[in-house]
PDB file of C-alpha atoms in Angstrom:
ATOM      1  CA  GLY A  11     -17.338 -29.802  -3.520  1.00  0.00           C
ATOM      2  CA  ALA A  12     -16.583 -26.203  -4.302  1.00  0.00           C
ATOM      3  CA  LEU A  13     -16.485 -25.196  -0.621  1.00  0.00           C
ATOM      4  CA  GLU A  14     -13.812 -27.778   0.184  1.00  0.00           C
ATOM      5  CA  ALA A  15     -11.802 -26.828  -2.924  1.00  0.00           C
ATOM      6  CA  GLY A  16     -11.906 -23.193  -1.802  1.00  0.00           C
ATOM      7  CA  ARG A  17     -10.762 -24.149   1.687  1.00  0.00           C
ATOM      8  CA  ARG A  18      -7.851 -26.175   0.230  1.00  0.00           C
ATOM      9  CA  ARG A  19      -6.764 -23.188  -1.917  1.00  0.00           C
ATOM     10  CA  LEU A  20      -6.947 -20.933   1.132  1.00  0.00           C
ATOM     11  CA  GLU A  21      -4.946 -23.421   3.215  1.00  0.00           C
ATOM     12  CA  LYS A  22      -2.268 -23.650   0.524  1.00  0.00           C
ATOM     13  CA  SER A  23      -2.037 -19.861   0.257  1.00  0.00           C
ATOM     14  CA  LEU A  24      -1.805 -19.433   4.032  1.00  0.00           C
ATOM     15  CA  THR A  25       0.844 -22.146   4.322  1.00  0.00           C
ATOM     16  CA  ARG A  26       2.964 -20.351   1.685  1.00  0.00           C
ATOM     17  CA  ALA A  27       2.508 -17.044   3.519  1.00  0.00           C
ATOM     18  CA  GLU A  28       3.567 -18.664   6.812  1.00  0.00           C
ATOM     19  CA  ALA A  29       6.649 -20.253   5.175  1.00  0.00           C
ATOM     20  CA  LYS A  30       7.682 -16.821   3.842  1.00  0.00           C
ATOM     21  CA  GLY A  31       7.199 -15.226   7.270  1.00  0.00           C
ATOM     22  CA  LYS A  32       4.294 -13.049   6.070  1.00  0.00           C
ATOM     23  CA  ILE A  33       1.931 -14.419   8.740  1.00  0.00           C
ATOM     24  CA  ALA A  34       2.659 -16.036  12.102  1.00  0.00           C
ATOM     25  CA  SER A  35       0.376 -19.064  11.858  1.00  0.00           C
ATOM     26  CA  ALA A  36      -1.696 -20.446   8.997  1.00  0.00           C
ATOM     27  CA  ALA A  37      -3.607 -22.652  11.445  1.00  0.00           C
ATOM     28  CA  GLU A  38      -4.509 -19.623  13.591  1.00  0.00           C
ATOM     29  CA  VAL A  39      -5.937 -17.770  10.585  1.00  0.00           C
ATOM     30  CA  LEU A  40      -7.854 -20.854   9.395  1.00  0.00           C
ATOM     31  CA  ASP A  41      -9.359 -21.313  12.874  1.00  0.00           C
ATOM     32  CA  ARG A  42     -10.954 -17.856  12.574  1.00  0.00           C
ATOM     33  CA  ILE A  43     -12.529 -18.557   9.174  1.00  0.00           C
ATOM     34  CA  HIS A  44     -15.868 -20.328   9.038  1.00  0.00           C
ATOM     35  CA  LEU A  45     -17.097 -21.258   5.573  1.00  0.00           C
ATOM     36  CA  VAL A  46     -20.853 -21.606   5.154  1.00  0.00           C
ATOM     37  CA  THR A  47     -23.111 -22.235   2.191  1.00  0.00           C
ATOM     38  CA  ASP A  48     -26.351 -21.085   3.824  1.00  0.00           C
ATOM     39  CA  LEU A  49     -26.945 -17.319   3.738  1.00  0.00           C
ATOM     40  CA  GLU A  50     -29.240 -17.665   6.756  1.00  0.00           C
ATOM     41  CA  ALA A  51     -26.054 -18.137   8.816  1.00  0.00           C
ATOM     42  CA  MET A  52     -25.419 -14.416   8.260  1.00  0.00           C
ATOM     43  CA  ALA A  53     -28.603 -13.346  10.067  1.00  0.00           C
ATOM     44  CA  ASP A  54     -26.915 -12.302  13.331  1.00  0.00           C
ATOM     45  CA  ARG A  55     -23.786 -10.692  11.824  1.00  0.00           C
ATOM     46  CA  GLN A  56     -22.682  -7.086  12.326  1.00  0.00           C
ATOM     47  CA  VAL A  57     -20.463  -7.040   9.218  1.00  0.00           C
ATOM     48  CA  VAL A  58     -21.013  -9.102   6.055  1.00  0.00           C
ATOM     49  CA  ILE A  59     -18.578  -8.760   3.154  1.00  0.00           C
ATOM     50  CA  GLU A  60     -19.497 -10.347  -0.171  1.00  0.00           C
ATOM     51  CA  ALA A  61     -16.761 -11.582  -2.461  1.00  0.00           C
ATOM     52  CA  ILE A  62     -18.634 -13.417  -5.209  1.00  0.00           C
ATOM     53  CA  LEU A  63     -17.871 -13.231  -8.931  1.00  0.00           C
ATOM     54  CA  GLU A  64     -17.742  -9.792 -10.567  1.00  0.00           C
ATOM     55  CA  ASP A  65     -21.262  -9.955 -11.985  1.00  0.00           C
ATOM     56  CA  GLU A  66     -23.387  -6.908 -11.268  1.00  0.00           C
ATOM     57  CA  ALA A  67     -26.759  -8.694 -11.383  1.00  0.00           C
ATOM     58  CA  ALA A  68     -25.533 -11.498  -9.103  1.00  0.00           C
ATOM     59  CA  LYS A  69     -24.138  -9.011  -6.586  1.00  0.00           C
ATOM     60  CA  ILE A  70     -27.306  -6.901  -6.567  1.00  0.00           C
ATOM     61  CA  GLU A  71     -29.392 -10.047  -6.007  1.00  0.00           C
ATOM     62  CA  LEU A  72     -27.102 -11.114  -3.152  1.00  0.00           C
ATOM     63  CA  PHE A  73     -27.361  -7.686  -1.490  1.00  0.00           C
ATOM     64  CA  HIS A  74     -31.154  -7.853  -1.827  1.00  0.00           C
ATOM     65  CA  ARG A  75     -31.141 -11.254  -0.089  1.00  0.00           C
ATOM     66  CA  LEU A  76     -28.709 -10.116   2.614  1.00  0.00           C
ATOM     67  CA  ASP A  77     -30.924  -7.086   3.256  1.00  0.00           C
ATOM     68  CA  GLU A  78     -33.776  -9.493   4.038  1.00  0.00           C
ATOM     69  CA  ILE A  79     -31.652 -11.950   6.054  1.00  0.00           C
ATOM     70  CA  VAL A  80     -29.366  -9.784   8.229  1.00  0.00           C
ATOM     71  CA  ILE A  81     -31.399  -8.782  11.283  1.00  0.00           C
ATOM     72  CA  ASP A  82     -29.501  -5.783  12.709  1.00  0.00           C
ATOM     73  CA  PRO A  83     -30.540  -2.689  10.713  1.00  0.00           C
ATOM     74  CA  ARG A  84     -27.126  -1.127  11.539  1.00  0.00           C
ATOM     75  CA  ALA A  85     -25.161  -4.103  10.194  1.00  0.00           C
ATOM     76  CA  ILE A  86     -22.582  -3.171   7.579  1.00  0.00           C
ATOM     77  CA  LEU A  87     -23.083  -4.793   4.191  1.00  0.00           C
ATOM     78  CA  GLY A  88     -19.743  -4.632   2.416  1.00  0.00           C
ATOM     79  CA  SER A  89     -18.557  -5.594  -1.039  1.00  0.00           C
ATOM     80  CA  ASN A  90     -15.072  -6.644  -2.129  1.00  0.00           C
ATOM     81  CA  THR A  91     -15.798  -5.490  -5.697  1.00  0.00           C
ATOM     82  CA  SER A  92     -13.294  -3.349  -7.540  1.00  0.00           C
ATOM     83  CA  SER A  93     -15.414  -2.604 -10.589  1.00  0.00           C
ATOM     84  CA  ILE A  94     -19.116  -2.347  -9.701  1.00  0.00           C
ATOM     85  CA  PRO A  95     -20.452   0.926  -8.267  1.00  0.00           C
ATOM     86  CA  ILE A  96     -21.289   0.626  -4.575  1.00  0.00           C
ATOM     87  CA  MET A  97     -24.281   2.916  -5.183  1.00  0.00           C
ATOM     88  CA  LYS A  98     -25.837   0.215  -7.410  1.00  0.00           C
ATOM     89  CA  LEU A  99     -25.326  -2.452  -4.754  1.00  0.00           C
ATOM     90  CA  GLY A 100     -26.802  -0.230  -2.040  1.00  0.00           C
ATOM     91  CA  ALA A 101     -29.820   0.548  -4.228  1.00  0.00           C
ATOM     92  CA  GLY A 102     -30.639  -3.167  -4.125  1.00  0.00           C
ATOM     93  CA  THR A 103     -31.328  -2.856  -0.381  1.00  0.00           C
ATOM     94  CA  LYS A 104     -33.628  -0.949   1.946  1.00  0.00           C
ATOM     95  CA  ARG A 105     -30.532   0.265   3.801  1.00  0.00           C
ATOM     96  CA  PRO A 106     -28.173   1.869   1.282  1.00  0.00           C
ATOM     97  CA  SER A 107     -26.644   3.929   4.105  1.00  0.00           C
ATOM     98  CA  GLN A 108     -25.169   0.688   5.497  1.00  0.00           C
ATOM     99  CA  VAL A 109     -23.602  -0.479   2.203  1.00  0.00           C
ATOM    100  CA  ILE A 110     -19.903   0.195   1.552  1.00  0.00           C
ATOM    101  CA  GLY A 111     -17.058  -1.138  -0.532  1.00  0.00           C
ATOM    102  CA  ILE A 112     -14.460  -2.988   1.557  1.00  0.00           C
ATOM    103  CA  HIS A 113     -11.901  -3.908  -1.086  1.00  0.00           C
ATOM    104  CA  PHE A 114      -9.099  -6.278  -0.033  1.00  0.00           C
ATOM    105  CA  PHE A 115      -5.939  -7.133  -1.984  1.00  0.00           C
ATOM    106  CA  ASN A 116      -4.647 -10.634  -2.651  1.00  0.00           C
ATOM    107  CA  PRO A 117      -3.310 -12.474  -0.878  1.00  0.00           C
ATOM    108  CA  VAL A 118      -5.623 -11.066   1.795  1.00  0.00           C
ATOM    109  CA  PRO A 119      -3.808 -12.583   4.822  1.00  0.00           C
ATOM    110  CA  VAL A 120      -0.558 -10.947   3.681  1.00  0.00           C
ATOM    111  CA  LEU A 121      -1.423  -7.556   2.148  1.00  0.00           C
ATOM    112  CA  LYS A 122      -2.364  -4.884   4.659  1.00  0.00           C
ATOM    113  CA  LEU A 123      -4.239  -2.458   2.417  1.00  0.00           C
ATOM    114  CA  VAL A 124      -8.039  -2.203   2.294  1.00  0.00           C
ATOM    115  CA  GLU A 125      -9.858   0.418   0.219  1.00  0.00           C
ATOM    116  CA  LEU A 126     -13.048   1.725   1.876  1.00  0.00           C
ATOM    117  CA  VAL A 127     -15.505   2.952  -0.719  1.00  0.00           C
ATOM    118  CA  PRO A 128     -18.639   4.745   0.462  1.00  0.00           C
ATOM    119  CA  SER A 129     -21.280   5.650  -2.078  1.00  0.00           C
ATOM    120  CA  LEU A 130     -23.141   8.954  -1.925  1.00  0.00           C
ATOM    121  CA  LEU A 131     -25.772   7.058   0.091  1.00  0.00           C
ATOM    122  CA  THR A 132     -23.379   5.518   2.650  1.00  0.00           C
ATOM    123  CA  SER A 133     -23.620   7.140   6.080  1.00  0.00           C
ATOM    124  CA  LYS A 134     -20.624   8.721   7.800  1.00  0.00           C
ATOM    125  CA  GLU A 135     -21.251   6.315  10.701  1.00  0.00           C
ATOM    126  CA  THR A 136     -20.928   3.313   8.356  1.00  0.00           C
ATOM    127  CA  LEU A 137     -17.622   4.670   7.042  1.00  0.00           C
ATOM    128  CA  GLN A 138     -16.345   5.282  10.595  1.00  0.00           C
ATOM    129  CA  ARG A 139     -17.430   1.820  11.769  1.00  0.00           C
ATOM    130  CA  SER A 140     -15.829   0.259   8.682  1.00  0.00           C
ATOM    131  CA  HIS A 141     -12.554   2.034   9.483  1.00  0.00           C
ATOM    132  CA  ALA A 142     -12.701   0.719  13.058  1.00  0.00           C
ATOM    133  CA  PHE A 143     -13.443  -2.827  11.852  1.00  0.00           C
ATOM    134  CA  VAL A 144     -10.647  -2.875   9.261  1.00  0.00           C
ATOM    135  CA  GLU A 145      -8.010  -1.152  11.383  1.00  0.00           C
ATOM    136  CA  THR A 146      -8.807  -2.591  14.827  1.00  0.00           C
ATOM    137  CA  LYS A 147     -10.323  -6.024  14.224  1.00  0.00           C
ATOM    138  CA  LEU A 148      -8.400  -6.927  11.069  1.00  0.00           C
ATOM    139  CA  ASN A 149      -5.226  -4.938  11.843  1.00  0.00           C
ATOM    140  CA  LYS A 150      -5.056  -3.603   8.293  1.00  0.00           C
ATOM    141  CA  THR A 151      -4.514  -0.151   6.784  1.00  0.00           C
ATOM    142  CA  ALA A 152      -7.624   1.506   5.351  1.00  0.00           C
ATOM    143  CA  ILE A 153      -7.685   4.255   2.747  1.00  0.00           C
ATOM    144  CA  ASP A 154     -10.791   6.134   1.597  1.00  0.00           C
ATOM    145  CA  CYS A 155     -11.796   6.090  -2.064  1.00  0.00           C
ATOM    146  CA  GLN A 156     -14.488   7.634  -4.211  1.00  0.00           C
ATOM    147  CA  ASP A 157     -17.106   5.288  -5.664  1.00  0.00           C
ATOM    148  CA  ARG A 158     -15.687   5.045  -9.189  1.00  0.00           C
ATOM    149  CA  ALA A 159     -14.327   2.127 -11.200  1.00  0.00           C
ATOM    150  CA  GLY A 160     -10.897   1.008 -10.126  1.00  0.00           C
ATOM    151  CA  PHE A 161     -10.967   2.953  -6.843  1.00  0.00           C
ATOM    152  CA  VAL A 162      -7.404   4.138  -6.050  1.00  0.00           C
ATOM    153  CA  VAL A 163      -5.015   1.235  -6.569  1.00  0.00           C
ATOM    154  CA  ASN A 164      -6.441  -0.253  -9.764  1.00  0.00           C
ATOM    155  CA  ALA A 165      -6.913   3.220 -11.251  1.00  0.00           C
ATOM    156  CA  LEU A 166      -3.165   3.776 -10.731  1.00  0.00           C
ATOM    157  CA  LEU A 167      -2.159   0.266 -11.800  1.00  0.00           C
ATOM    158  CA  ILE A 168      -3.909   0.194 -15.197  1.00  0.00           C
ATOM    159  CA  PRO A 169      -1.750   2.976 -16.757  1.00  0.00           C
ATOM    160  CA  PHE A 170       1.378   1.092 -15.585  1.00  0.00           C
ATOM    161  CA  ILE A 171       0.165  -2.080 -17.291  1.00  0.00           C
ATOM    162  CA  LEU A 172      -0.816  -0.279 -20.501  1.00  0.00           C
ATOM    163  CA  SER A 173       2.568   1.470 -20.653  1.00  0.00           C
ATOM    164  CA  ALA A 174       4.338  -1.871 -20.190  1.00  0.00           C
ATOM    165  CA  ILE A 175       2.309  -3.420 -23.027  1.00  0.00           C
ATOM    166  CA  ARG A 176       3.081  -0.489 -25.324  1.00  0.00           C
ATOM    167  CA  MET A 177       6.797  -0.648 -24.472  1.00  0.00           C
ATOM    168  CA  MET A 178       6.937  -4.348 -25.265  1.00  0.00           C
ATOM    169  CA  GLU A 179       4.872  -4.043 -28.469  1.00  0.00           C
ATOM    170  CA  SER A 180       7.076  -1.233 -29.773  1.00  0.00           C
ATOM    171  CA  GLY A 181      10.247  -3.176 -29.033  1.00  0.00           C
ATOM    172  CA  PHE A 182      11.425  -0.559 -26.535  1.00  0.00           C
ATOM    173  CA  ALA A 183      12.010  -3.277 -23.899  1.00  0.00           C
ATOM    174  CA  THR A 184      11.407  -7.001 -23.410  1.00  0.00           C
ATOM    175  CA  ALA A 185       8.786  -8.339 -21.015  1.00  0.00           C
ATOM    176  CA  ASP A 186      11.592  -9.681 -18.789  1.00  0.00           C
ATOM    177  CA  ASP A 187      13.340  -6.293 -18.684  1.00  0.00           C
ATOM    178  CA  ILE A 188      10.091  -4.484 -17.926  1.00  0.00           C
ATOM    179  CA  ASP A 189       9.334  -6.933 -15.097  1.00  0.00           C
ATOM    180  CA  ALA A 190      12.866  -6.582 -13.720  1.00  0.00           C
ATOM    181  CA  GLY A 191      12.563  -2.799 -13.867  1.00  0.00           C
ATOM    182  CA  MET A 192       9.317  -2.816 -11.903  1.00  0.00           C
ATOM    183  CA  VAL A 193      10.546  -5.392  -9.359  1.00  0.00           C
ATOM    184  CA  GLU A 194      13.991  -3.907  -8.766  1.00  0.00           C
ATOM    185  CA  GLY A 195      13.363  -0.234  -9.564  1.00  0.00           C
ATOM    186  CA  CYS A 196       9.847   0.283  -8.196  1.00  0.00           C
ATOM    187  CA  ASN A 197       9.708  -2.497  -5.595  1.00  0.00           C
ATOM    188  CA  HIS A 198       6.662  -4.106  -7.259  1.00  0.00           C
ATOM    189  CA  PRO A 199       7.029  -7.761  -6.233  1.00  0.00           C
ATOM    190  CA  MET A 200       4.975  -9.068  -9.168  1.00  0.00           C
ATOM    191  CA  GLY A 201       6.730  -6.971 -11.832  1.00  0.00           C
TER     192      GLY A 201
END
């Protein structure tokens, strides 16, 4: 079903990344990923990162359930959201000090950046432990962000996109020329 389809998409993405030399071994990465459909499997985890659809009510409900399921009261409950306030997700738990945004960029196995987004309720210890997890266990680069829509990267990216749309609409430049300018002039691989 959906779990197998997701695994096939992940496999395909990892195989492409390996072929381009972005990762050493797709098989090695896949061996470290365990897909489960039962939330109870998260009970003994120290770090849980949700990455479900961008629906505030669904995420709050999931955090409420994880709060009940995850045994360790110090466990980090992270969200990969880029648009929902972390404060709202934390408020759905009895441990808002353990809730933090851990925002990855796609494709996750290739891109090194992770935005760490504490809310006003997130403890300093949770932020420090999240840094250690991201930088040491995942070997990625973490930056700190305020809990506001878009965080750092998307907040910077949206004006670029809007300017490109305006340029094209006004006839100032074609879509192809704008893409080429961003790829070749700004080193943005996707234009």
